Short mmCIF file of C-alpha atoms in Angstrom, two decimals:
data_model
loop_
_atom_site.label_atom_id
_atom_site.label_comp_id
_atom_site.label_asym_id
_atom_site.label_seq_id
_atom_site.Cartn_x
_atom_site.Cartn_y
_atom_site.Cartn_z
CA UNK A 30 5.36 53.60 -79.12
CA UNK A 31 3.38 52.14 -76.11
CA UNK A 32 5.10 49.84 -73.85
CA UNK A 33 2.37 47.01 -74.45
CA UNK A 34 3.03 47.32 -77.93
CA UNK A 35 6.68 47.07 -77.23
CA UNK A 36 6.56 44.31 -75.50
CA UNK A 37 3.92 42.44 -77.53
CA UNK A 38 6.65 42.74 -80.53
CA UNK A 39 9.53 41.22 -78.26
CA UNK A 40 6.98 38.05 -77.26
CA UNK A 41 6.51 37.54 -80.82
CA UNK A 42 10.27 37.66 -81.61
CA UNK A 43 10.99 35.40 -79.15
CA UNK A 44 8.17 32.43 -79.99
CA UNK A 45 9.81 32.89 -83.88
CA UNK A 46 12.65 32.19 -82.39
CA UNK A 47 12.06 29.32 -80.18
CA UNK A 48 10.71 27.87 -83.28
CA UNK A 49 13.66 28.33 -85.44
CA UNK A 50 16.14 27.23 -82.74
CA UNK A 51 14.09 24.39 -82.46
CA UNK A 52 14.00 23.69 -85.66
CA UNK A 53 17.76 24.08 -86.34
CA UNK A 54 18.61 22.17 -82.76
CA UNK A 55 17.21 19.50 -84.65
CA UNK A 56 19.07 18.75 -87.28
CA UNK A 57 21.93 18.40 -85.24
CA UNK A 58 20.04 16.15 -82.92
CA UNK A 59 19.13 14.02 -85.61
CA UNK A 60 23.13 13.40 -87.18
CA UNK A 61 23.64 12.32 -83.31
CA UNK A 62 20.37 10.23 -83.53
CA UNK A 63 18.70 11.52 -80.61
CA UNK A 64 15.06 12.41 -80.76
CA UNK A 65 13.62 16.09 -82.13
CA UNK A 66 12.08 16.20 -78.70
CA UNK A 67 15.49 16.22 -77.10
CA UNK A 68 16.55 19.24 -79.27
CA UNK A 69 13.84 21.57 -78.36
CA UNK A 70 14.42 21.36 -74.68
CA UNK A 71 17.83 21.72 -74.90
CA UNK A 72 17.06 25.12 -77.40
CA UNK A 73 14.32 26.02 -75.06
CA UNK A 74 17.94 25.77 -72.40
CA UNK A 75 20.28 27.63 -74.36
CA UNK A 76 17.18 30.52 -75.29
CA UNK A 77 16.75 30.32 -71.81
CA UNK A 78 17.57 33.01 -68.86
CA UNK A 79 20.65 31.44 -68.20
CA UNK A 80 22.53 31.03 -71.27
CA UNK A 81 21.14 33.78 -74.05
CA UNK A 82 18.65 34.70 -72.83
CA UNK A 83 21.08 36.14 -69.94
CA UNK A 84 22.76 38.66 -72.67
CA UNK A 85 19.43 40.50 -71.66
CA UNK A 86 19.01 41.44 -75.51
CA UNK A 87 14.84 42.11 -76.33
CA UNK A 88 13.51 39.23 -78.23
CA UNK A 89 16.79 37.24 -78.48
CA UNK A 90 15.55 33.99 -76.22
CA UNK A 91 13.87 35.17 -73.14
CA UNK A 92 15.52 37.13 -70.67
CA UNK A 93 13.52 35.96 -67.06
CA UNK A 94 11.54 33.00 -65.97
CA UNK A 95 8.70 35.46 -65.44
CA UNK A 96 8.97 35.93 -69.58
CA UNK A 97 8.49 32.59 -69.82
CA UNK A 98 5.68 32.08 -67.76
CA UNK A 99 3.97 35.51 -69.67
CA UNK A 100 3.74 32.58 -72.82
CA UNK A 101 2.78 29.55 -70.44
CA UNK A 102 -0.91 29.96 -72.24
CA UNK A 103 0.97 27.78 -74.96
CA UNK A 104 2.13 24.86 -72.90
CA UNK A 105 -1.47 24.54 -71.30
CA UNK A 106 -2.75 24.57 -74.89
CA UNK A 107 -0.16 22.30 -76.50
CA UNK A 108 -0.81 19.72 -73.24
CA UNK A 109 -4.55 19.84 -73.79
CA UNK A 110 -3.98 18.72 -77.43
CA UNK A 111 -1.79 15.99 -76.29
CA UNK A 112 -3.80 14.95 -73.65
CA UNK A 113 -6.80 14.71 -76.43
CA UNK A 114 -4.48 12.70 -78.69
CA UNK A 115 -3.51 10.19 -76.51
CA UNK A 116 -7.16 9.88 -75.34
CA UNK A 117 -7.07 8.76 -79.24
CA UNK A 118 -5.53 5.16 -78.29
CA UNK A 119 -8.26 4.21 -75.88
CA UNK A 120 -10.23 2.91 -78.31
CA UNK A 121 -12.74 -0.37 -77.72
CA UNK A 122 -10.65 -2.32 -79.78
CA UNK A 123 -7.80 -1.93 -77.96
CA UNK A 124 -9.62 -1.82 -74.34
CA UNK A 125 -11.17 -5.44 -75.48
CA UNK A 126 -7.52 -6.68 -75.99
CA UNK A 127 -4.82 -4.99 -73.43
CA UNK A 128 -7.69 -2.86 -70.74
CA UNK A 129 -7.10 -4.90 -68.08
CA UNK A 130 -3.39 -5.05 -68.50
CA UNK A 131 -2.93 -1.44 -69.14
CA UNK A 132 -4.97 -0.83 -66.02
CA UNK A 133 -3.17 -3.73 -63.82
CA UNK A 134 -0.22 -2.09 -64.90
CA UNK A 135 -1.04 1.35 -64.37
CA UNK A 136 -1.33 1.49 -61.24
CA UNK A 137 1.12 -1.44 -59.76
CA UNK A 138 4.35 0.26 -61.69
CA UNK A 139 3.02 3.98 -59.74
CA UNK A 140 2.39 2.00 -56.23
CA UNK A 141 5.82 0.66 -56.78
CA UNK A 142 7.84 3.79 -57.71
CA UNK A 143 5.87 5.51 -54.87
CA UNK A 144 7.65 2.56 -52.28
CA UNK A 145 10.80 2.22 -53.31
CA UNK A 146 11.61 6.09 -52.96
CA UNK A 147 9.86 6.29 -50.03
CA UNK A 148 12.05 3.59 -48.24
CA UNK A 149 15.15 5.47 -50.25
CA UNK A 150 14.75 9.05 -49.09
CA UNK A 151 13.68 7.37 -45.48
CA UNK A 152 16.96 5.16 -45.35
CA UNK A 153 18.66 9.25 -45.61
CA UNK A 154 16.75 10.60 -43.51
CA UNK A 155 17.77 8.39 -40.58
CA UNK A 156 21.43 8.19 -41.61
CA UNK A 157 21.52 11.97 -42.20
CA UNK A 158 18.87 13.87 -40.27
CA UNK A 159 19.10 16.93 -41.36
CA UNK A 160 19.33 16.28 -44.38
CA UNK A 161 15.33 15.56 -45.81
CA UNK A 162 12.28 15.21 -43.48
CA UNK A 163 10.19 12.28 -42.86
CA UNK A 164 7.43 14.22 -44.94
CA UNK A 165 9.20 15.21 -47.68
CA UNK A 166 10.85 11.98 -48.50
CA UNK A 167 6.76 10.44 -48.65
CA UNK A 168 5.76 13.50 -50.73
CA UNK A 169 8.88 12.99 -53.04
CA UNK A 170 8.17 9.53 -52.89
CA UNK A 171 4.15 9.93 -54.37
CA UNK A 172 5.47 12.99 -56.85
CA UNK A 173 7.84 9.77 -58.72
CA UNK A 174 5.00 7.90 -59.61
CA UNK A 175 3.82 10.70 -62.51
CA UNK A 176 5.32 10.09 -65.93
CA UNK A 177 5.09 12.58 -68.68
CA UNK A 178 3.19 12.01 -71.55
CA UNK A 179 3.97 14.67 -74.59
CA UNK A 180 7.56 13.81 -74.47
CA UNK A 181 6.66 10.04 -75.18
CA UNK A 182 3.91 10.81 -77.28
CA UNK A 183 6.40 13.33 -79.31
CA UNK A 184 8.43 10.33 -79.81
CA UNK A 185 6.21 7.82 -80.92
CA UNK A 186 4.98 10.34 -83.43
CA UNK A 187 8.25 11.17 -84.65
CA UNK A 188 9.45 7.86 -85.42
CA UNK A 189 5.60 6.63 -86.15
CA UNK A 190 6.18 3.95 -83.70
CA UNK A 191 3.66 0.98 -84.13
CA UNK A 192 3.22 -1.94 -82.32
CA UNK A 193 1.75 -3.49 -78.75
CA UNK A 194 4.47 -2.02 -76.51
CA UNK A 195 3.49 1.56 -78.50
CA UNK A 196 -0.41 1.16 -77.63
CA UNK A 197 0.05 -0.46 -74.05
CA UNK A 198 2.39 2.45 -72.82
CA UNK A 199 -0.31 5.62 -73.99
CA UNK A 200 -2.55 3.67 -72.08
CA UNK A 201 -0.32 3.18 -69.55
CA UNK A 202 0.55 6.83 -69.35
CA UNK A 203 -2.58 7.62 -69.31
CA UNK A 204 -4.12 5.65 -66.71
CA UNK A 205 -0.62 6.86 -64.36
CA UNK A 206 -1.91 10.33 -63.88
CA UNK A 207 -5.26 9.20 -62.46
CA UNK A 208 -2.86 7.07 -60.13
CA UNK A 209 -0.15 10.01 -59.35
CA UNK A 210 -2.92 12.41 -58.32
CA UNK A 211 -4.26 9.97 -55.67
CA UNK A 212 -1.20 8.57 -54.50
CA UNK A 213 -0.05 12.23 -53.88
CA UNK A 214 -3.07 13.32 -52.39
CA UNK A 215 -2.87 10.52 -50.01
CA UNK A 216 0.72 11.11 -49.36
CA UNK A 217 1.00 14.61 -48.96
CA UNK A 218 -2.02 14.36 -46.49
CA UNK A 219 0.17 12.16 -44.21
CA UNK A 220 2.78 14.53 -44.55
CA UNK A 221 0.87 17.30 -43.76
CA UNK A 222 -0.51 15.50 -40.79
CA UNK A 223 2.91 14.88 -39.59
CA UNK A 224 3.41 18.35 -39.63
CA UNK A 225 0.39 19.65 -37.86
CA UNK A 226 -0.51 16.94 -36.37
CA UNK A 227 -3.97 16.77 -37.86
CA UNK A 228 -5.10 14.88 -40.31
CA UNK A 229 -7.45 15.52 -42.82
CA UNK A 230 -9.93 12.85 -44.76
CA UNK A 231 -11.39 15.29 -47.49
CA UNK A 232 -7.91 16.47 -48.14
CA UNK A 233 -6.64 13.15 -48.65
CA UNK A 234 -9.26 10.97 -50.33
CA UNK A 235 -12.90 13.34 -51.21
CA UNK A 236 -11.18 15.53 -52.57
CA UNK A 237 -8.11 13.46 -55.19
CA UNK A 238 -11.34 11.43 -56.17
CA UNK A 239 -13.90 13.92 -56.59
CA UNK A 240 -11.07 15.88 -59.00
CA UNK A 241 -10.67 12.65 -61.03
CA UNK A 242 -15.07 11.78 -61.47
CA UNK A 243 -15.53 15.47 -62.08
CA UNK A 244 -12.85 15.11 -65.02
CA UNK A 245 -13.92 12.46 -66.41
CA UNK A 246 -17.20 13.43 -66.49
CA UNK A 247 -16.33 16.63 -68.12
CA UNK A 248 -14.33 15.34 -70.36
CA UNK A 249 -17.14 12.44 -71.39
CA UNK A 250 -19.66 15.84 -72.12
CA UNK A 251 -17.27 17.48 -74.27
CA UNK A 252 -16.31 14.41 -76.14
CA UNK A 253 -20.45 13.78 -76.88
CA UNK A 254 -20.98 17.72 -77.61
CA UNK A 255 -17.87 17.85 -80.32
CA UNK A 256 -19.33 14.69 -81.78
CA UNK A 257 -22.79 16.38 -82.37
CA UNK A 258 -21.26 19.35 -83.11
CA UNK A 259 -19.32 18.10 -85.92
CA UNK A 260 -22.61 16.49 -87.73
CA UNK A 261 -23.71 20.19 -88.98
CA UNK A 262 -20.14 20.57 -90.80
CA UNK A 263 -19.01 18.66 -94.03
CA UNK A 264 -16.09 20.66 -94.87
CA UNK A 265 -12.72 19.30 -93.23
CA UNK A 266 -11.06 22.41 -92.69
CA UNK A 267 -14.15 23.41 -90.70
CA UNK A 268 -14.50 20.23 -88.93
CA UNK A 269 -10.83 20.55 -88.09
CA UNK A 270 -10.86 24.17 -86.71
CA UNK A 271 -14.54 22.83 -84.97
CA UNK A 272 -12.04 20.31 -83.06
CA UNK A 273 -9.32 22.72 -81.83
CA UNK A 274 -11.85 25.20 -80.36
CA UNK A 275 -13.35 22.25 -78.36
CA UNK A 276 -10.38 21.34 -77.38
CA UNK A 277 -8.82 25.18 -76.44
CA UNK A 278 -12.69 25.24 -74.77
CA UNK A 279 -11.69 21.91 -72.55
CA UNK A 280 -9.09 23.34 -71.61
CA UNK A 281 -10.35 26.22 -70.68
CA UNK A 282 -13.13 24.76 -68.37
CA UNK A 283 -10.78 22.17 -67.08
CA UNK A 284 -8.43 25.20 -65.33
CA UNK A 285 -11.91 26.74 -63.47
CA UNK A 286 -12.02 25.67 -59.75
CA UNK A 287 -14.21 25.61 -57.21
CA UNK A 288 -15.40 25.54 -53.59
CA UNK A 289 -18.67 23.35 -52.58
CA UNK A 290 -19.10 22.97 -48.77
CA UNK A 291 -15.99 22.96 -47.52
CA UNK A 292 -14.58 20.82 -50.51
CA UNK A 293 -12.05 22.12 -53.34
CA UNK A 294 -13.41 21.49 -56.63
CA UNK A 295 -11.20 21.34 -59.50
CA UNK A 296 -10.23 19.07 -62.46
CA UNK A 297 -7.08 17.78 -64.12
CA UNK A 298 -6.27 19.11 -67.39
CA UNK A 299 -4.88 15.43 -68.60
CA UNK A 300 -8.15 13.64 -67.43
CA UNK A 301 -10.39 16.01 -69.13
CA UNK A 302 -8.72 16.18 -72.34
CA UNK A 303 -7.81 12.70 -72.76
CA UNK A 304 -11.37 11.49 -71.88
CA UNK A 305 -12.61 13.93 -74.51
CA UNK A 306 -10.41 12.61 -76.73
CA UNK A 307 -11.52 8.95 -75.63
CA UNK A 308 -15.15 9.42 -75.99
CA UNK A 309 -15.10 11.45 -79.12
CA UNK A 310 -12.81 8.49 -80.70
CA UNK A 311 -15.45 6.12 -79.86
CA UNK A 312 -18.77 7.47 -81.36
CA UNK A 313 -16.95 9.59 -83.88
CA UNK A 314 -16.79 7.34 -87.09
CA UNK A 315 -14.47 9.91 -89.08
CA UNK A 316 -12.44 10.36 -85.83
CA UNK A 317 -8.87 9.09 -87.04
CA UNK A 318 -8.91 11.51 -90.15
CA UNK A 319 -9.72 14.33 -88.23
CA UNK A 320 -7.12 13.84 -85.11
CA UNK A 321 -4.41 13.16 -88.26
CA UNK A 322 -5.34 16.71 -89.19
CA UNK A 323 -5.68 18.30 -85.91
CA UNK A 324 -1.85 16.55 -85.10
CA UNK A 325 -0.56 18.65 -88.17
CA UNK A 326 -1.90 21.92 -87.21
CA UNK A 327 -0.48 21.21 -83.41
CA UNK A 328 3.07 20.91 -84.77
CA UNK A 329 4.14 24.45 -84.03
CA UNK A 330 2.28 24.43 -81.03
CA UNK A 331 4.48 20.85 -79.72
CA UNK A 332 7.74 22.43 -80.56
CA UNK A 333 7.26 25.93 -78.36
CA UNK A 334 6.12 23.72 -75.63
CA UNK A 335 9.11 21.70 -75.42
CA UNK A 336 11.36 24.94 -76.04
CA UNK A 337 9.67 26.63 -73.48
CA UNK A 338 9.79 23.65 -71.17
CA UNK A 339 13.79 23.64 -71.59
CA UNK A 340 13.73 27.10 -71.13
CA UNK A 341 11.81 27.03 -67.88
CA UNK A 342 14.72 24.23 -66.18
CA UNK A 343 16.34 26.45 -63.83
CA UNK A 344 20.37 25.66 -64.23
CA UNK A 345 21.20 27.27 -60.48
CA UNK A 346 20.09 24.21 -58.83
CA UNK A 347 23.18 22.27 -60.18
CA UNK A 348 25.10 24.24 -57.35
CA UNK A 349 23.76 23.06 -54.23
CA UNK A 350 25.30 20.06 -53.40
CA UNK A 351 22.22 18.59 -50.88
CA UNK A 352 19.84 18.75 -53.94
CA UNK A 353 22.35 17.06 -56.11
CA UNK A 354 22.67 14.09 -53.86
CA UNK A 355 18.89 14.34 -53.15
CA UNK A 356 18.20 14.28 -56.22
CA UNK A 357 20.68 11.52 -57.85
CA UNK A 358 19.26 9.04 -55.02
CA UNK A 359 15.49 10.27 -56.32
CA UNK A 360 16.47 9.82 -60.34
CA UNK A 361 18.06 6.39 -59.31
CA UNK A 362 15.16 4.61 -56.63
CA UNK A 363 12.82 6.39 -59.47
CA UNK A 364 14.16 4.91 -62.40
CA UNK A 365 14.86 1.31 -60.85
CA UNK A 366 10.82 1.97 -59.65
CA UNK A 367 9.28 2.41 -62.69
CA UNK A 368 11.58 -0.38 -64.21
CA UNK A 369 10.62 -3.02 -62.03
CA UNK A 370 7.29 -1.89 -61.04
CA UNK A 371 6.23 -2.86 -64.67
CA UNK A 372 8.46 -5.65 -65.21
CA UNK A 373 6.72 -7.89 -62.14
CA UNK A 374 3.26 -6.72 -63.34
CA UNK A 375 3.74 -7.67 -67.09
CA UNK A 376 4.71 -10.90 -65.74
CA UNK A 377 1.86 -11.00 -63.59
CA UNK A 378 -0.41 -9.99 -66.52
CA UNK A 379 1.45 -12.50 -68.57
CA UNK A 380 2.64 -9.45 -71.50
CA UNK A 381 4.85 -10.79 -74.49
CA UNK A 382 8.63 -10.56 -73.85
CA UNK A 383 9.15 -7.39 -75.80
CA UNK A 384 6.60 -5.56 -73.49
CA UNK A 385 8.17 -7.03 -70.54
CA UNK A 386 11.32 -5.78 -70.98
CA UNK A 387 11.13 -2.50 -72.79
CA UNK A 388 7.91 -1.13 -70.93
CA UNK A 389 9.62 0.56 -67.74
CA UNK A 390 12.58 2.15 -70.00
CA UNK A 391 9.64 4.10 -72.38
CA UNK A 392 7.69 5.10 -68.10
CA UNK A 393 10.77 7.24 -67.38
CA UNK A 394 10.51 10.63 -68.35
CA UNK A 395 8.74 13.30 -65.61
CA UNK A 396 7.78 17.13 -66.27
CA UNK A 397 4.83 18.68 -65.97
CA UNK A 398 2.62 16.94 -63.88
CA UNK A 399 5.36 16.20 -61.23
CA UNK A 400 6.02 19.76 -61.33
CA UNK A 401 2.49 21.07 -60.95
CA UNK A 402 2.48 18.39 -57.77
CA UNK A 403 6.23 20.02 -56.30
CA UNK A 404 4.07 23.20 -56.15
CA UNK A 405 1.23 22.29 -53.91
CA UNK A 406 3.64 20.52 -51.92
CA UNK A 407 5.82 23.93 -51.56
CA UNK A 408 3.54 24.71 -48.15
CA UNK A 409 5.81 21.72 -46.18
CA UNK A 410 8.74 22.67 -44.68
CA UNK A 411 11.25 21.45 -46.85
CA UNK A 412 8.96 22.63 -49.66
CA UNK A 413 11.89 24.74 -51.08
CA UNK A 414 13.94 20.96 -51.28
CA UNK A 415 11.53 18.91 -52.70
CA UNK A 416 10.60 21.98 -55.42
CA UNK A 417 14.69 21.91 -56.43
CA UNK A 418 14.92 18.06 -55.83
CA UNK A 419 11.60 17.24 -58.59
CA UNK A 420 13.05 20.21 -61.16
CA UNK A 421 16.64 18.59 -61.04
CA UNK A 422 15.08 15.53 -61.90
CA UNK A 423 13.03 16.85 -64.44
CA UNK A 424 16.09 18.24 -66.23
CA UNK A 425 17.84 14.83 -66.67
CA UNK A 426 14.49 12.99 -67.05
CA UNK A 427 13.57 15.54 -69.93
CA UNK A 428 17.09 15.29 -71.79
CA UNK A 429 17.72 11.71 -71.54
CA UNK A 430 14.72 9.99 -71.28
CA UNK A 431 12.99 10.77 -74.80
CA UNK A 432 16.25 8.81 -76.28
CA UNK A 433 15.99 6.04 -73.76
CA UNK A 434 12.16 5.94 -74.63
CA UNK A 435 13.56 5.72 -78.48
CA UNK A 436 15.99 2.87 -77.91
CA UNK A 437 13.29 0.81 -75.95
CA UNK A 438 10.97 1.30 -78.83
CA UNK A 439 13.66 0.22 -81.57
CA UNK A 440 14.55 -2.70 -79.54
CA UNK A 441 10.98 -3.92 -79.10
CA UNK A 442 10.81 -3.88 -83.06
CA UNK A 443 8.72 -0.82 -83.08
CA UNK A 444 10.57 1.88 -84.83
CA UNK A 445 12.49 1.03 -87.92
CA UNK A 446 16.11 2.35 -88.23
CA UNK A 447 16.47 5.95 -89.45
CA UNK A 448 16.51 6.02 -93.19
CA UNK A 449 14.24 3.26 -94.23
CA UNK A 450 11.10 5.04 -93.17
CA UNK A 451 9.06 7.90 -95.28
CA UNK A 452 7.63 10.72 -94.05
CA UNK A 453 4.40 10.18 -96.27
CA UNK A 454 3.82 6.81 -95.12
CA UNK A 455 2.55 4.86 -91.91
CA UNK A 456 5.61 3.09 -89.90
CA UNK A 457 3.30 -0.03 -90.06
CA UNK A 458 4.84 -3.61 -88.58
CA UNK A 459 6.09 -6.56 -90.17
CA UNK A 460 4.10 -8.61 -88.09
CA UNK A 461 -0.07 -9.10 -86.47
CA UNK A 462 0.14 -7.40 -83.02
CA UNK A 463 0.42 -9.94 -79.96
CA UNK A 464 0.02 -9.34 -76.42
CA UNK A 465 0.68 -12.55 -75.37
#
């Protein structure tokens, strides 16, 4: 037997199995009511190279973090699908009633977070020198404003979460990435800069705003081209599989970069996808039925991302005791960031009281995008810190904030208790949805 074949049967035990131990983590997540979410990261931990996966047995879990990244095709898949759904919520309805707020919001909570590390990580740098740089303490600072969106969106759907604190946050998530990717652009410029000692313009503000116009403008073409593509297809299940090509296909294009004079073209994944999503929602009058069907067939696809999310958390970080400290100062400024970055600007944009107070809990959990951002920053000199500082975050972030996100949601009146609420049917609310 070849070795390709070989190891094409090991891949395939292994995503079985990260399925299954999903799926079984679970249930036991569920008797200790803590999100499904939570219990595929923590099997995608314990499949992982440092707990089975260690045994080095073929196919049971996955035995290196290169194995893992072999099957990353998945996790940019499942994110383009999430991406698309939560593009879903930005409908005109809901831009007519809570746009401005969601925007207002958006990007005051980021600017914020960004501040209040900064002056954090600054404070230690002056007390303990050799501890963090100047520049990575900004760049760590910019990389806090990004907040994940599948694990909220994972809960929401889980729990079928309804309500105006449920519709404001997608938007709000959604509107944070454009933020994140210009506040890091800007930041890791200056940082840079401090570094070199030269400073560069298209680096810091062409090029983080011709990335976010060229995705949204990509992802406004494939949103109009699936719409007219649908119209020659009656049949759901073709209309169905129609929509997961485009959206394996906008993912595809959104990954292609470029160089135009001097300028590095490229596109976010997140943008594109949820702007397809947006646009497609819009003009698409049988639009809801077909992203309820497209959300079933992306089940699978959800649960190997989070597995292999858990299973990509590297454990020997939990040993050094610089990043721990780093990083427990980062997860605090952070959290209290995010918390009262949207508190003050749902006052400001006069939200209800539930929204007000619940809002920065649901903002707190970080992964992907924060980690895509630790890479580029890597080329600093305390790259190596701020890359073990962002994925010790990431692993408390990941575990704990799907349940905080849970317990914000239930407070707010949004997600009945456990029990009372069927699978076949809509977790609809008591009550007419009220912003103000």
């Amino acid at each position: 037997m070849k070795k390709e074949e070989i190891d094409m049967q090991i891949y395939f035990i292994s995503l079985a199995l990260a399925i299954i131990g999903g799926l079984l983590m679970s249930r036991i997540a569920k008797k200790l009511n803590l999100p499904a979410v939570t219990a595929y990261l923590v099997a995608g931990l314990l499949l992982g190279p440092y707990c089975i996966g260690a045994l080095n047995v073929p196919g049971l879990g996955f035995n290196s973090l290169a194995q893992v990244e072999t099957v990353s095709l998945l996790s940019q898949a499942a994110m383009g699908f999430i991406a698309f759904t939560i593009g879903n919520e930005f409908r005109l309805t809901q831009l007519k009633t809570m746009g401005r707020q969601a925007v207002i919001i958006g990007i005051l909570q980021a600017v914020f977070t960004t501040f209040v590390v900064d002056v954090v990580l600054i404070i230690l740098h002056f007390i303990f020198p050799q501890m963090i740089s100047i520049p990575a303490a900004i760049t760590l600072g910019a990389i806090a404003s990004a907040t994940a969106p599948a694990a909220t969106l994972m809960v929401i759907k889980q729990y079928k979460a309804h309500g105006p604190l449920t519709k404001l946050l997608m938007m709000v998530v959604a509107i944070d990435d454009a933020v994140g990717l210009v506040l890091f652009a800007v930041s890791f410029g200056i940082a840079h800069a401090m570094e070199t000692g030269g400073v560069s313009v298209i680096g810091m503000v062409v090029e983080p705003l011709v990335e976010i116009v060229c995705s949204l403008i990509l992802g406004a073409v494939m949103g109009y081209l699936l719409n007219f593509v649908e119209r020659f297809f009656h049949s759901r299940s073709k209309r169905m599989s129609l929509s997961v090509a485009f959206v394996l296909l906008t993912v595809g294009l959104s990954m292609i970069k470029l160089e135009v004079g001097g300028i590095h073209v490229g596109t976010s994944l997140l943008l594109v996808c949820m702007m397809t999503g947006t646009v497609f929602c819009n003009i698409c009058e049988t639009s809801e039925e077909l992203m309820d069907r497209v959300d079933g067939w992306t089940v699978p696809l959800n649960i190997w991302f989070f597995v292999l999310s858990g299973a990509e958390l590297d454990l020997k970080i939990m040993s050094s005791p610089i990043v721990l400290l780093i990083g427990v100062l980062y997860i605090l400024s952070r959290s209290c960031g995010k918390y009262y970055g949207a508190y003050v600007s749902c006052n400001m944009t006069k939200c209800n009281e539930k929204i007000t107070k619940h809002l920065g809990i649901t903002l707190l959990p970080q992964a992907g995008v924060a980690l895509g951002m630790s890479l580029t920053a890597a080329s600093l000199m305390d790259g190596a810190i701020i890359r073990n500082v962002v994925l010790f975050s990431v692993l408390v972030y990941e575990l704990i904030g799907p349940a905080l996100t849970k317990r914000a949601l239930t407070s707010a009146g949004e997600i009945k208790p456990e029990g009372k609420t069927s699978a076949r049917s809509k977790n609809q609310p008591k009550e007419p949805i009220h912003l103000h």
